[in-house]
């Protein structure tokens, strides 16, 4: 099988998958097979051999391991969707790497520059805390559930949500540049088809959600990304869905879906109340 045939197989299996993502996946497959000494640089079957993949990943940096595991999971989902045990194995590996990265981040000795950054984040969190205090004092969540918020109340709540997206849980959910807008909300497994919704918040259930990135700055290198929400953002988003009942994660001042340029301006307002 040549490279063009493999591209066609990807396209046939996932017609809406962008060519940049397909090329990124093929590049990762070629790197794996080359390093493992395979005669076939496009052999997808190597992904079924967990011992070989462990060997390949063993000398890679942790962030590189995470990137490869994410691509492997996506490729297996496309070509080997019935290999549920194998997919679970790789997903567990990815979660372990994420925990290890978080632990290392928490334990590392910060440089002077890092200390300044962490101080800045602490100051930003104080701004977010003021939004949360106002939300709680005025019982905005209860008000939204009972009958709805005024436009100003809605926007104040959205400021809190945006702030939490960026600095609420930097270990488990680092900020995604401006990729939160435009972002659709896809509710339920039955409505979800991988890679077909654009940048989206995928809600499988209240305890399992992930951001799926199809269009982002380094997409040509890393392909489709799925970033699961940690416990902190899960709570924030579950509450936000009671306030925002639209099909978009964030709403602009005109009541429509927020775009990236809207978000860049909104962020300034969030952290300079």
Short mmCIF file of C-alpha atoms in Angstrom, two decimals:
data_model
loop_
_atom_site.label_atom_id
_atom_site.label_comp_id
_atom_site.label_asym_id
_atom_site.label_seq_id
_atom_site.Cartn_x
_atom_site.Cartn_y
_atom_site.Cartn_z
CA UNK A 1 0.00 0.00 0.00
CA UNK A 2 1.44 3.38 -1.02
CA UNK A 3 0.96 6.72 0.72
CA UNK A 4 -1.76 7.93 -1.64
CA UNK A 5 -3.78 4.75 -1.10
CA UNK A 6 -3.53 5.22 2.65
CA UNK A 7 -4.75 8.79 2.30
CA UNK A 8 -7.73 7.50 0.33
CA UNK A 9 -8.44 4.94 3.06
CA UNK A 10 -8.43 7.71 5.67
CA UNK A 11 -10.69 9.85 3.49
CA UNK A 12 -13.09 6.98 2.80
CA UNK A 13 -13.34 6.13 6.51
CA UNK A 14 -13.66 9.78 7.60
CA UNK A 15 -14.76 11.91 4.62
CA UNK A 16 -14.74 15.16 6.62
CA UNK A 17 -11.28 14.62 8.13
CA UNK A 18 -9.01 17.42 6.92
CA UNK A 19 -6.01 16.53 4.75
CA UNK A 20 -3.66 18.23 7.21
CA UNK A 21 -4.82 15.81 9.92
CA UNK A 22 -4.48 12.84 7.57
CA UNK A 23 -0.92 13.88 6.68
CA UNK A 24 -0.07 14.30 10.36
CA UNK A 25 -1.32 10.77 11.12
CA UNK A 26 0.63 9.30 8.18
CA UNK A 27 3.77 11.11 9.32
CA UNK A 28 3.45 9.56 12.79
CA UNK A 29 2.90 6.07 11.31
CA UNK A 30 6.02 6.43 9.15
CA UNK A 31 8.11 7.59 12.11
CA UNK A 32 6.99 4.62 14.23
CA UNK A 33 7.67 2.04 11.52
CA UNK A 34 11.01 3.58 10.56
CA UNK A 35 12.33 3.59 14.11
CA UNK A 36 11.16 0.02 14.69
CA UNK A 37 12.93 -1.14 11.52
CA UNK A 38 9.81 -2.17 9.60
CA UNK A 39 10.09 -2.84 5.88
CA UNK A 40 6.68 -1.21 5.41
CA UNK A 41 6.70 2.41 6.58
CA UNK A 42 2.89 2.60 6.29
CA UNK A 43 2.04 -0.53 8.26
CA UNK A 44 -0.95 0.25 10.48
CA UNK A 45 -0.74 -3.19 12.09
CA UNK A 46 2.18 -2.04 14.22
CA UNK A 47 -0.31 -0.09 16.33
CA UNK A 48 -1.85 -3.39 17.43
CA UNK A 49 1.48 -4.50 18.95
CA UNK A 50 1.59 -2.82 22.34
CA UNK A 51 5.06 -4.13 23.16
CA UNK A 52 6.48 -2.52 20.01
CA UNK A 53 4.72 0.76 20.70
CA UNK A 54 6.06 0.75 24.27
CA UNK A 55 9.56 0.19 22.86
CA UNK A 56 9.10 3.09 20.44
CA UNK A 57 7.84 5.46 23.13
CA UNK A 58 10.38 4.45 25.77
CA UNK A 59 13.07 6.94 24.71
CA UNK A 60 10.72 9.85 23.97
CA UNK A 61 10.02 12.87 26.12
CA UNK A 62 6.75 12.70 28.00
CA UNK A 63 4.98 15.34 25.93
CA UNK A 64 6.07 13.55 22.74
CA UNK A 65 4.70 10.29 24.14
CA UNK A 66 1.37 12.01 24.80
CA UNK A 67 1.23 13.35 21.25
CA UNK A 68 1.91 9.94 19.72
CA UNK A 69 -0.61 8.22 21.97
CA UNK A 70 -3.26 10.73 20.97
CA UNK A 71 -2.60 10.04 17.28
CA UNK A 72 -2.54 6.26 17.84
CA UNK A 73 -5.92 6.41 19.58
CA UNK A 74 -7.40 8.45 16.73
CA UNK A 75 -6.03 6.09 14.05
CA UNK A 76 -7.25 2.99 15.89
CA UNK A 77 -10.68 4.60 16.31
CA UNK A 78 -10.85 5.04 12.53
CA UNK A 79 -9.45 1.70 11.32
CA UNK A 80 -9.88 -0.66 14.27
CA UNK A 81 -13.00 0.56 16.14
CA UNK A 82 -13.80 -2.95 17.41
CA UNK A 83 -10.47 -3.20 19.24
CA UNK A 84 -12.08 -1.78 22.37
CA UNK A 85 -9.65 -3.45 24.79
CA UNK A 86 -6.68 -2.02 22.90
CA UNK A 87 -8.23 1.44 22.76
CA UNK A 88 -8.87 1.30 26.50
CA UNK A 89 -5.24 0.26 27.06
CA UNK A 90 -3.88 3.24 25.09
CA UNK A 91 -6.32 5.67 26.70
CA UNK A 92 -5.21 4.49 30.14
CA UNK A 93 -1.59 4.99 29.09
CA UNK A 94 -2.40 8.52 27.98
CA UNK A 95 -4.09 9.27 31.31
CA UNK A 96 -1.06 7.94 33.20
CA UNK A 97 1.27 10.19 31.20
CA UNK A 98 -0.99 13.17 31.90
CA UNK A 99 -0.92 12.44 35.64
CA UNK A 100 2.86 12.14 35.52
CA UNK A 101 3.18 15.47 33.72
CA UNK A 102 0.92 17.11 36.29
CA UNK A 103 2.93 15.70 39.20
CA UNK A 104 6.19 16.81 37.64
CA UNK A 105 4.79 20.29 37.08
CA UNK A 106 3.69 20.56 40.70
CA UNK A 107 7.02 19.36 42.07
CA UNK A 108 9.42 21.20 39.78
CA UNK A 109 11.55 24.03 41.13
CA UNK A 110 10.43 27.25 39.47
CA UNK A 111 12.86 29.71 37.93
CA UNK A 112 12.51 33.41 38.69
CA UNK A 113 10.58 33.83 35.43
CA UNK A 114 8.27 30.96 36.31
CA UNK A 115 7.66 32.44 39.74
CA UNK A 116 6.57 35.68 38.09
CA UNK A 117 4.23 33.77 35.78
CA UNK A 118 2.69 31.88 38.68
CA UNK A 119 2.25 35.13 40.58
CA UNK A 120 0.49 36.59 37.54
CA UNK A 121 -1.82 33.60 37.38
CA UNK A 122 -2.61 33.97 41.06
CA UNK A 123 -3.59 37.59 40.43
CA UNK A 124 -5.79 36.57 37.51
CA UNK A 125 -7.50 33.97 39.66
CA UNK A 126 -8.39 36.69 42.15
CA UNK A 127 -10.31 38.43 39.36
CA UNK A 128 -12.17 35.18 38.62
CA UNK A 129 -12.96 34.79 42.32
CA UNK A 130 -14.76 38.15 42.29
CA UNK A 131 -17.02 36.92 39.48
CA UNK A 132 -17.76 33.74 41.39
CA UNK A 133 -18.58 35.71 44.53
CA UNK A 134 -21.06 37.88 42.60
CA UNK A 135 -22.61 34.82 40.95
CA UNK A 136 -23.11 33.16 44.32
CA UNK A 137 -24.34 36.29 46.11
CA UNK A 138 -26.98 36.96 43.46
CA UNK A 139 -27.80 33.26 43.01
CA UNK A 140 -27.41 33.60 39.25
CA UNK A 141 -27.30 29.85 38.64
CA UNK A 142 -30.65 29.40 40.40
CA UNK A 143 -32.06 32.40 38.56
CA UNK A 144 -30.94 31.02 35.20
CA UNK A 145 -32.57 27.66 35.92
CA UNK A 146 -35.79 29.29 37.13
CA UNK A 147 -36.39 31.70 34.29
CA UNK A 148 -33.31 33.21 32.77
CA UNK A 149 -30.76 35.97 33.29
CA UNK A 150 -30.59 39.50 31.98
CA UNK A 151 -28.04 40.11 29.21
CA UNK A 152 -25.62 41.75 31.66
CA UNK A 153 -25.98 38.89 34.15
CA UNK A 154 -25.40 36.35 31.37
CA UNK A 155 -22.25 38.16 30.24
CA UNK A 156 -20.95 38.37 33.79
CA UNK A 157 -21.43 34.62 34.15
CA UNK A 158 -19.68 34.09 30.82
CA UNK A 159 -16.73 36.18 32.03
CA UNK A 160 -16.38 33.73 34.90
CA UNK A 161 -16.52 30.76 32.52
CA UNK A 162 -13.93 32.23 30.14
CA UNK A 163 -11.66 33.06 33.05
CA UNK A 164 -11.91 29.50 34.33
CA UNK A 165 -11.16 28.11 30.85
CA UNK A 166 -7.89 30.04 30.81
CA UNK A 167 -6.60 29.90 34.38
CA UNK A 168 -9.02 27.73 36.36
CA UNK A 169 -7.07 24.48 36.08
CA UNK A 170 -3.78 25.04 34.27
CA UNK A 171 -2.43 21.59 35.23
CA UNK A 172 -5.23 19.45 33.80
CA UNK A 173 -6.60 21.89 31.24
CA UNK A 174 -4.05 24.43 29.99
CA UNK A 175 -5.56 27.27 27.96
CA UNK A 176 -6.24 26.61 24.25
CA UNK A 177 -5.21 29.98 22.79
CA UNK A 178 -8.33 31.32 21.01
CA UNK A 179 -9.57 27.85 20.06
CA UNK A 180 -12.59 28.10 22.37
CA UNK A 181 -14.28 30.23 19.72
CA UNK A 182 -16.00 29.43 17.55
CA UNK A 183 -16.77 26.16 19.32
CA UNK A 184 -19.92 24.06 18.99
CA UNK A 185 -21.51 21.97 21.72
CA UNK A 186 -22.26 18.37 20.74
CA UNK A 187 -24.48 16.58 23.24
CA UNK A 188 -24.59 12.78 23.45
CA UNK A 189 -22.62 9.90 21.97
CA UNK A 190 -25.28 9.32 19.30
CA UNK A 191 -24.79 12.82 17.89
CA UNK A 192 -20.98 12.63 17.83
CA UNK A 193 -18.88 11.67 14.81
CA UNK A 194 -15.15 12.16 15.29
CA UNK A 195 -13.61 15.02 13.35
CA UNK A 196 -16.85 16.18 11.70
CA UNK A 197 -18.02 19.00 13.96
CA UNK A 198 -15.13 21.45 13.76
CA UNK A 199 -13.76 22.67 17.07
CA UNK A 200 -16.29 21.36 19.58
CA UNK A 201 -17.08 20.56 23.17
CA UNK A 202 -18.17 16.93 23.12
CA UNK A 203 -20.47 15.96 25.99
CA UNK A 204 -20.69 12.19 26.33
CA UNK A 205 -22.27 12.51 29.79
CA UNK A 206 -22.00 14.96 32.73
CA UNK A 207 -18.83 13.23 33.94
CA UNK A 208 -17.09 12.80 30.58
CA UNK A 209 -16.48 15.71 28.22
CA UNK A 210 -13.65 16.70 25.94
CA UNK A 211 -12.63 19.51 23.63
CA UNK A 212 -12.12 18.22 20.10
CA UNK A 213 -9.83 20.47 18.07
CA UNK A 214 -9.89 20.15 14.30
CA UNK A 215 -8.79 23.66 13.34
CA UNK A 216 -5.88 25.09 15.34
CA UNK A 217 -2.43 26.57 14.83
CA UNK A 218 -0.34 23.35 14.89
CA UNK A 219 -3.00 21.11 13.35
CA UNK A 220 -0.72 20.19 10.41
CA UNK A 221 1.77 18.70 12.87
CA UNK A 222 -0.46 17.03 15.45
CA UNK A 223 -3.76 16.38 13.65
CA UNK A 224 -7.05 16.10 15.49
CA UNK A 225 -6.81 16.63 19.27
CA UNK A 226 -9.10 15.44 22.04
CA UNK A 227 -8.58 17.11 25.43
CA UNK A 228 -10.64 15.71 28.28
CA UNK A 229 -11.91 18.06 30.97
CA UNK A 230 -10.64 17.64 34.51
CA UNK A 231 -12.90 17.75 37.55
CA UNK A 232 -12.68 21.53 37.99
CA UNK A 233 -13.77 22.41 34.46
CA UNK A 234 -16.36 19.63 34.44
CA UNK A 235 -18.17 21.38 37.28
CA UNK A 236 -17.83 24.79 35.64
CA UNK A 237 -19.15 23.56 32.29
CA UNK A 238 -21.98 21.51 33.81
CA UNK A 239 -23.21 24.67 35.55
CA UNK A 240 -22.63 26.80 32.43
CA UNK A 241 -24.84 24.48 30.37
CA UNK A 242 -27.73 25.35 32.69
CA UNK A 243 -27.15 29.02 31.93
CA UNK A 244 -26.20 28.74 28.25
CA UNK A 245 -28.69 26.48 26.49
CA UNK A 246 -27.45 27.32 22.99
CA UNK A 247 -25.41 25.06 20.69
CA UNK A 248 -22.29 27.24 21.09
CA UNK A 249 -19.84 27.22 23.97
CA UNK A 250 -19.50 31.01 24.02
CA UNK A 251 -21.91 33.75 22.93
CA UNK A 252 -21.08 37.19 21.55
CA UNK A 253 -22.73 40.47 22.53
CA UNK A 254 -25.23 40.11 19.68
CA UNK A 255 -26.42 36.72 20.94
CA UNK A 256 -24.68 34.72 18.22
CA UNK A 257 -21.79 32.29 18.26
CA UNK A 258 -18.59 33.92 19.50
CA UNK A 259 -15.73 34.03 16.95
CA UNK A 260 -12.01 34.09 17.73
CA UNK A 261 -11.72 37.86 17.25
CA UNK A 262 -14.70 38.34 19.60
CA UNK A 263 -12.97 36.14 22.17
CA UNK A 264 -9.68 38.05 21.97
CA UNK A 265 -11.55 41.26 22.87
CA UNK A 266 -13.67 39.52 25.51
CA UNK A 267 -10.60 38.15 27.32
CA UNK A 268 -9.35 41.69 27.84
CA UNK A 269 -12.68 42.58 29.48
CA UNK A 270 -12.58 39.43 31.61
CA UNK A 271 -9.27 40.20 33.24
CA UNK A 272 -9.67 43.97 33.41
CA UNK A 273 -13.11 44.30 35.05
#
